[in-house]
Coordinates of N, CA and C in Angstrom, one line a residue:
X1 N 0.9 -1.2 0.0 CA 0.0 0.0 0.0 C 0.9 1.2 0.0
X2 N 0.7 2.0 -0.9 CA 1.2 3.3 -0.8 C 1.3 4.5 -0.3
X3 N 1.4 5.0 0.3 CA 1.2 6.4 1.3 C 1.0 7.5 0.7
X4 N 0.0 8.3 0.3 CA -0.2 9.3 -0.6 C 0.4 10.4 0.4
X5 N 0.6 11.3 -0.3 CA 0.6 12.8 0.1 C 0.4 13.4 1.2
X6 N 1.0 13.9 2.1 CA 0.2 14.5 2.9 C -0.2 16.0 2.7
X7 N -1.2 16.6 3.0 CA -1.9 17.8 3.0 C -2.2 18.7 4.1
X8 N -1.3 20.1 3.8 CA -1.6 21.4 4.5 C -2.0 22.0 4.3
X9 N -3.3 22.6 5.0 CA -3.8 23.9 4.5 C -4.1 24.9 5.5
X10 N -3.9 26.2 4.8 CA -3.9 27.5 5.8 C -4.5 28.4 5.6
X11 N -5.7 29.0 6.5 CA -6.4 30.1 5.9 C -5.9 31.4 6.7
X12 N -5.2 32.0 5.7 CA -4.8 33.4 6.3 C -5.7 34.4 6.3
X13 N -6.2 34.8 7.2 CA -7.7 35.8 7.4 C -6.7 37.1 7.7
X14 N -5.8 37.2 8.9 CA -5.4 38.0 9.3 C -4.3 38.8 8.0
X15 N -4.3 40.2 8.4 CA -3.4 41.1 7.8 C -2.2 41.5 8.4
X16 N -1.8 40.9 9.3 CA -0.7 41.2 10.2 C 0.3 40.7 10.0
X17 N 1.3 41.2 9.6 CA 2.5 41.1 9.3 C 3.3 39.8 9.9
X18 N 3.2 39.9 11.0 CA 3.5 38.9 12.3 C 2.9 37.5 11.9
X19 N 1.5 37.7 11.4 CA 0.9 36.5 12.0 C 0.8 35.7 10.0
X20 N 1.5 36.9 9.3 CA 1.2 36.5 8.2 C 2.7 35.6 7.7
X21 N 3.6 36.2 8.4 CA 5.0 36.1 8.3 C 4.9 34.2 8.8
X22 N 4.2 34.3 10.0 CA 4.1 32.6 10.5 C 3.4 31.9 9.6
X23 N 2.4 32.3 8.9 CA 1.3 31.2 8.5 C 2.8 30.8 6.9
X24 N 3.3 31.6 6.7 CA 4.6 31.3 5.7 C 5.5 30.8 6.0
X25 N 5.5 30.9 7.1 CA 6.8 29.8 7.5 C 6.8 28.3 7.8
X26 N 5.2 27.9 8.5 CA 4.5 26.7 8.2 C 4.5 26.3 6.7
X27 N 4.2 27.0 6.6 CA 3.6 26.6 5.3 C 5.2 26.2 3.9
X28 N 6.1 26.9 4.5 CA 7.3 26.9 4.0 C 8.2 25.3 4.1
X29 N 7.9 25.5 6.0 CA 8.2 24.3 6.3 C 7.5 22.9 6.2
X30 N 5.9 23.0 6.0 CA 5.7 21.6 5.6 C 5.8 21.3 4.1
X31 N 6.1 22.2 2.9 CA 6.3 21.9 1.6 C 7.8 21.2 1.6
X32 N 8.8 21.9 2.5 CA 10.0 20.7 2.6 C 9.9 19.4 2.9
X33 N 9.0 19.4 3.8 CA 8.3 18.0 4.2 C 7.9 17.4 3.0
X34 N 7.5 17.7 2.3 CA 6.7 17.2 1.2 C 5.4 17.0 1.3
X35 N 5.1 18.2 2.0 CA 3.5 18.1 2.1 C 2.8 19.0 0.9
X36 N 1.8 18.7 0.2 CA 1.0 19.5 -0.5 C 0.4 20.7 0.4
X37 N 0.5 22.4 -0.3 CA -0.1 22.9 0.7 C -0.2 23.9 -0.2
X38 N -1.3 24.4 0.8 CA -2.5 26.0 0.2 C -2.6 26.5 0.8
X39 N -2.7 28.3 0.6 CA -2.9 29.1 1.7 C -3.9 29.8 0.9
X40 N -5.0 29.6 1.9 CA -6.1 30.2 1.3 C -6.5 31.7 2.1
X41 N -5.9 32.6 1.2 CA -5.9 33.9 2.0 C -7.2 34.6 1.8
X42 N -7.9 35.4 2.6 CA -9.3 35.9 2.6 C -9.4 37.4 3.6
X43 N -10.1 38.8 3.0 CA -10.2 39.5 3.8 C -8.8 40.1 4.1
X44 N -8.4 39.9 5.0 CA -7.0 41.3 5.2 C -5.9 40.4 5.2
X45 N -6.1 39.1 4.6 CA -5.3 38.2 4.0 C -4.6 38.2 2.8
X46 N -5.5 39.0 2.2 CA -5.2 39.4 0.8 C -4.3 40.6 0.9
X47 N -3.9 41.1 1.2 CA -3.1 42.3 1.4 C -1.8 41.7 1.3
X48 N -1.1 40.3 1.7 CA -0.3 39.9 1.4 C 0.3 39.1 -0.1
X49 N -0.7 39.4 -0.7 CA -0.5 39.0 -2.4 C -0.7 40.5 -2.7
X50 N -1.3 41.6 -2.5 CA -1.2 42.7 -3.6 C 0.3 43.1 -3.6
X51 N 0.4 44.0 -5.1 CA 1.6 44.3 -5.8 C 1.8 45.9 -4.5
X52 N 2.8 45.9 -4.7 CA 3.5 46.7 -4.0 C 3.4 48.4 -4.6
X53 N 3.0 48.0 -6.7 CA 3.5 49.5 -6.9 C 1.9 49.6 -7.5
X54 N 1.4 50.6 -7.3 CA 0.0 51.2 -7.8 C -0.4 50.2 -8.7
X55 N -1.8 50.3 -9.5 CA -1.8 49.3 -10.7 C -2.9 50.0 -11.4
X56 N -3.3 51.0 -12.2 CA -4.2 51.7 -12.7 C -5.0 50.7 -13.1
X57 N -6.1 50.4 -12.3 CA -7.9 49.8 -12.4 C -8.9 50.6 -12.5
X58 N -10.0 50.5 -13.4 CA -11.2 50.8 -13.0 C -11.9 50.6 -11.9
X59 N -12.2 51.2 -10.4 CA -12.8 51.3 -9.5 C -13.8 52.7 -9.3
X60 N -14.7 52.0 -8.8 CA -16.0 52.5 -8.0 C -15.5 53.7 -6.8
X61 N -16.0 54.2 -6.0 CA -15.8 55.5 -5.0 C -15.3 54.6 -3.7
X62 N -16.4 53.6 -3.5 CA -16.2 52.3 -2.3 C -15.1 51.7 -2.4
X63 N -14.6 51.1 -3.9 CA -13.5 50.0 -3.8 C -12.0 50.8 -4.0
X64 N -12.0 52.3 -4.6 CA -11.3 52.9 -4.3 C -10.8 53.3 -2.7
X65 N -11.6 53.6 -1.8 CA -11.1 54.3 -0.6 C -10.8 52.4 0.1
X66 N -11.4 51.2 -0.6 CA -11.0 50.1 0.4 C -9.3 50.3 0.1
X67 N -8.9 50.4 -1.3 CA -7.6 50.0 -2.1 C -6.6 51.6 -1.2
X68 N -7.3 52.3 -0.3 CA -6.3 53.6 -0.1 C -5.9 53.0 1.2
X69 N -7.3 52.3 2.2 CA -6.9 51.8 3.4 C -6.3 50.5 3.9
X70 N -6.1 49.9 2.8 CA -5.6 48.6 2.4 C -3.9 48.7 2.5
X71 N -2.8 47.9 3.2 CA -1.6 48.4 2.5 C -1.1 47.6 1.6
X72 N -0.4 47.8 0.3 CA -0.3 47.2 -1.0 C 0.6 46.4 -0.8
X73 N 0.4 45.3 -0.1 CA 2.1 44.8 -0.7 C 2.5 43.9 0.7
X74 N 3.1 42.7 0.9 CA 3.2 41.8 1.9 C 4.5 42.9 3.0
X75 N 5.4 43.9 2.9 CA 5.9 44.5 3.2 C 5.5 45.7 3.9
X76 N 4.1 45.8 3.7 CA 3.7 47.2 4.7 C 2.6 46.8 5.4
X77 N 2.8 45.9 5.9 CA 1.4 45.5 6.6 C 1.9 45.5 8.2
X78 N 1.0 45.8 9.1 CA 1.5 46.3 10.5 C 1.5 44.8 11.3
X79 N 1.9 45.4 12.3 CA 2.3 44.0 13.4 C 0.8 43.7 14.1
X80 N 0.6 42.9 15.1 CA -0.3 42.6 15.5 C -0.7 43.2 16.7
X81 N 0.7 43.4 17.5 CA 1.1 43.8 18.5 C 2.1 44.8 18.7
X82 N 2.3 46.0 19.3 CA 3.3 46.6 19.4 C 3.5 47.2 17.8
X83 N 2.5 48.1 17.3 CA 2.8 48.2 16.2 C 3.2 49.6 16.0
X84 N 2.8 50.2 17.1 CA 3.8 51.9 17.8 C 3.6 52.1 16.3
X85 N 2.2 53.1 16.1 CA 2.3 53.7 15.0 C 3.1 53.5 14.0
X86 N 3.6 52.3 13.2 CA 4.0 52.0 12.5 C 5.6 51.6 12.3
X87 N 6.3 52.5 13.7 CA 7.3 51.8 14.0 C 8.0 50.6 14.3
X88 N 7.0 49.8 14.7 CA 7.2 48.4 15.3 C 7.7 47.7 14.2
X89 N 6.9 47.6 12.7 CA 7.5 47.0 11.7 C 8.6 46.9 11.1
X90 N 8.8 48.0 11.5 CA 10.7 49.1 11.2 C 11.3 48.3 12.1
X91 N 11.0 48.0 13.1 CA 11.8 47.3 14.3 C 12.2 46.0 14.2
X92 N 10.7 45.1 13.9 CA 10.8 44.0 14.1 C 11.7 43.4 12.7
X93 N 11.5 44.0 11.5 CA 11.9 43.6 10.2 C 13.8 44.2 10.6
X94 N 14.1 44.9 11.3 CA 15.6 45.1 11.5 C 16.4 43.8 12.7
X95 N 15.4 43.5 13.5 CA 15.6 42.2 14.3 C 15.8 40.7 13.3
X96 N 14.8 41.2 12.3 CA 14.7 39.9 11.4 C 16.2 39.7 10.6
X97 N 16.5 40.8 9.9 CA 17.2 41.0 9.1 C 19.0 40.8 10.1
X98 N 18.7 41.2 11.5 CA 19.9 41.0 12.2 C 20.0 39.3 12.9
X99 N 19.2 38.9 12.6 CA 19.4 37.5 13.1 C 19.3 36.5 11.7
X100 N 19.1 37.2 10.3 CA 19.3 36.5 9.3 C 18.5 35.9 9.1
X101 N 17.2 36.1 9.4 CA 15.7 35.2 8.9 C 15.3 36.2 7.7
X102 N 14.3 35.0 7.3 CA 14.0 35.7 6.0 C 12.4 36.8 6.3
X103 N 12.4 37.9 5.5 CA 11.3 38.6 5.7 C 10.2 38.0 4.8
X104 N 8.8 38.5 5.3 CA 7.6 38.3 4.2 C 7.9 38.3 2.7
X105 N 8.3 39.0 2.3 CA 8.1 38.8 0.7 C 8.9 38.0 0.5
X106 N 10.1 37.7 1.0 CA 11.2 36.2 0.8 C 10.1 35.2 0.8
X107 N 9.9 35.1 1.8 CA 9.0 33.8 2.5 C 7.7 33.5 1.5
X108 N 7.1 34.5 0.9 CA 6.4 34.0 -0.5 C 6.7 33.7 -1.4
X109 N 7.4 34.4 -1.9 CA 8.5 33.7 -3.5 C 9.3 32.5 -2.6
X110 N 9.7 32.1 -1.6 CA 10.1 30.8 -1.4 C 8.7 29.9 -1.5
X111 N 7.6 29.9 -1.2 CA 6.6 29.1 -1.0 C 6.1 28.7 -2.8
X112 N 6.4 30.3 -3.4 CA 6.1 30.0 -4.8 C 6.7 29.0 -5.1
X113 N 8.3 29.2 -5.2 CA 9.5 28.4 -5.4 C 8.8 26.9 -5.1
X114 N 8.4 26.1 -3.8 CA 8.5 25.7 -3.7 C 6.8 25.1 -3.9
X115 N 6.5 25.2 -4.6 CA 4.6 24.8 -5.1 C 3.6 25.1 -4.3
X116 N 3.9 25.8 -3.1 CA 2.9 26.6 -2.8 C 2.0 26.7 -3.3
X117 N 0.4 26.7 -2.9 CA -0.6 27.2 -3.9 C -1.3 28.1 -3.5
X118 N -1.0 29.2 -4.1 CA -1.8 30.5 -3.7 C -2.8 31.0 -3.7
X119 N -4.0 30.9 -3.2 CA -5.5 31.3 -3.2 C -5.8 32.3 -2.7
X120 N -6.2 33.3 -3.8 CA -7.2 34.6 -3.0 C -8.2 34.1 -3.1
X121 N -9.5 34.4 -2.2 CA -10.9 33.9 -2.0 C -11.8 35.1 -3.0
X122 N -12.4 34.5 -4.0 CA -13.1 35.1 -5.2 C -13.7 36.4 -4.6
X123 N -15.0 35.6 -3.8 CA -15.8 36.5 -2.9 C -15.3 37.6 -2.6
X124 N -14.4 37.5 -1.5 CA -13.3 38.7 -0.4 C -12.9 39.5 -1.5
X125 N -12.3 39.1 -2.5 CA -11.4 40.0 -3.8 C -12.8 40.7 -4.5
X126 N -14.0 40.2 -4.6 CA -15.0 40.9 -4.9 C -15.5 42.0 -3.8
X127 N -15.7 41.4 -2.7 CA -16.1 42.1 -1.9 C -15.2 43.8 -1.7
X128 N -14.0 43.4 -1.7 CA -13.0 44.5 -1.7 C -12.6 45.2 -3.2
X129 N -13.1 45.1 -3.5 CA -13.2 45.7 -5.1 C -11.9 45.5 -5.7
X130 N -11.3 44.2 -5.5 CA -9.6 44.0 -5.8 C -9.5 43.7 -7.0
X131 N -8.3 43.8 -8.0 CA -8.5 43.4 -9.3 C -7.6 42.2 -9.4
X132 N -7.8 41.1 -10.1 CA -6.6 40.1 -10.3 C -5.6 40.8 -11.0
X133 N -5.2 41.9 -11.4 CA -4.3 42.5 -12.0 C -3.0 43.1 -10.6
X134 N -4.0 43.4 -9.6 CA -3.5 43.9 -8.5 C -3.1 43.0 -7.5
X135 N -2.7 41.7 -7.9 CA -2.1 40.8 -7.0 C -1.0 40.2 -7.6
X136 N 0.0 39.8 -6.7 CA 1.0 39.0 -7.3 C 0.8 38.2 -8.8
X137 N 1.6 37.7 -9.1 CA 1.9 36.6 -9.9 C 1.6 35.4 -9.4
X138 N 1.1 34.0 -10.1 CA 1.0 32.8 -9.7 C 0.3 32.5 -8.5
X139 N -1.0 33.4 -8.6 CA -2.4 33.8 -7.6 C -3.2 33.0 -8.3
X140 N -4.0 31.7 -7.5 CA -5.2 31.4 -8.2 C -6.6 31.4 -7.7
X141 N -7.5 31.7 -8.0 CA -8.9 32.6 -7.4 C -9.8 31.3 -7.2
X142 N -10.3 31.2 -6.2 CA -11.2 30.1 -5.5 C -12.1 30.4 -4.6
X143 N -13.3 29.6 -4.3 CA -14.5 30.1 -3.4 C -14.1 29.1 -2.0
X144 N -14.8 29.0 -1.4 CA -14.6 28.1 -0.1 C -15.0 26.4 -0.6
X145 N -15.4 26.8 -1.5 CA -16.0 25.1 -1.6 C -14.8 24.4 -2.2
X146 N -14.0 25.3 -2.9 CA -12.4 24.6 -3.3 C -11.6 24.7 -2.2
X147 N -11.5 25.4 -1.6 CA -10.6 25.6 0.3 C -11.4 24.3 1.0
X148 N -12.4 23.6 1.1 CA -13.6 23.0 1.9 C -12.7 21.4 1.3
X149 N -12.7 21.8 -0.4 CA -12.1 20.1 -0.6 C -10.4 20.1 -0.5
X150 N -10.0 21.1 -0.4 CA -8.7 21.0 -0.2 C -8.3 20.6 1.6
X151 N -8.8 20.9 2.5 CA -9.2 20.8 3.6 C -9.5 19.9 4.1
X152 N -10.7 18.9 3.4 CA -10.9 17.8 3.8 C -10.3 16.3 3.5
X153 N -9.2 16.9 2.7 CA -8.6 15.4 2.8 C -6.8 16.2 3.7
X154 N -7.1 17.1 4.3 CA -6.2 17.8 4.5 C -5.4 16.9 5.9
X155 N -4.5 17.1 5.9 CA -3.9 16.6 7.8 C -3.9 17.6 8.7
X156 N -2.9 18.6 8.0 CA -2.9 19.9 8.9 C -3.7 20.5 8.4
X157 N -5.0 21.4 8.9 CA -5.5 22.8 8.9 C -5.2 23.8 10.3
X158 N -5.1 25.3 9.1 CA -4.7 26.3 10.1 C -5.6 26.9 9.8
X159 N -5.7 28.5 10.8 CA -6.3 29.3 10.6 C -5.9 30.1 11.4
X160 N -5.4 31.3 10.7 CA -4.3 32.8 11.1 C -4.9 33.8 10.3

């Protein structure tokens, strides 16, 4: 008998830098494992796949001011804790960088690197008036009921 695959999955809800930085590091580390894995990001999860530099879209007055209060890009997103007006990030990302860990955006192009499957949640990206133009590269768009079957044959499920 043969042992299939094992399966991770992570639903990144949060927008926090901190907690987004972890759900990538699992997720980093069970693809060495050789586990199949997805991170199904939703809501201020998404903020970790948008592009960093502007991206001229057609938007509405609503999905404009979501995209002003949104921050673009896996690099500007605040801490969870101790986020001291914005300073904290400055902090914590100079701690990172002095003990030689990798930051967020590393930590995604390694998960790409390594077959990561990246899911924005269709809905959320609707709901937020997001464009698939305005997300990374190698983003694939899914509702819960593809998270729900990825899930249930899953070993590990998270939720960050």
């Amino acid at each position: 008998m043969t042992q299939s695959k094992k399966k991770t999955t992570i639903i990144l809800f949060s927008g926090d830098y901190d907690k987004a930085m972890a759900a990538y590091i699992i997720a980093n580390g069970a693809a060495a494992y050789d586990h199949d894995v997805t991170i199904f990001h939703t809501f201020w999860g998404l903020n970790a796949l948008r592009k960093e530099a502007p991206v001229p879209v057609q938007k509405g007055f609503l999905e404009k001011m979501f995209a002003k209060m949104m921050p673009r890009g896996a690099d500007r997103m605040g801490l969870s804790r101790m986020n001291f007006a914005g300073i904290g990030p400055k902090l914590i990302k100079k701690v990172i960088k002095k003990h030689n860990a990798m930051p967020l955006p590393q930590l995604i192009e390694m998960a790409k690197e390594q077959g990561v499957k990246l899911v924005a949640c269709q809905m959320t990206v609707d709901l937020l008036g997001l464009k698939p133009e305005e997300l990374i590269d190698g983003v694939e768009f899914a509702g819960v009921a593809a998270y729900l079957a990825d899930a249930s044959e899953g070993n590990v499920n998270l939720f960050i």
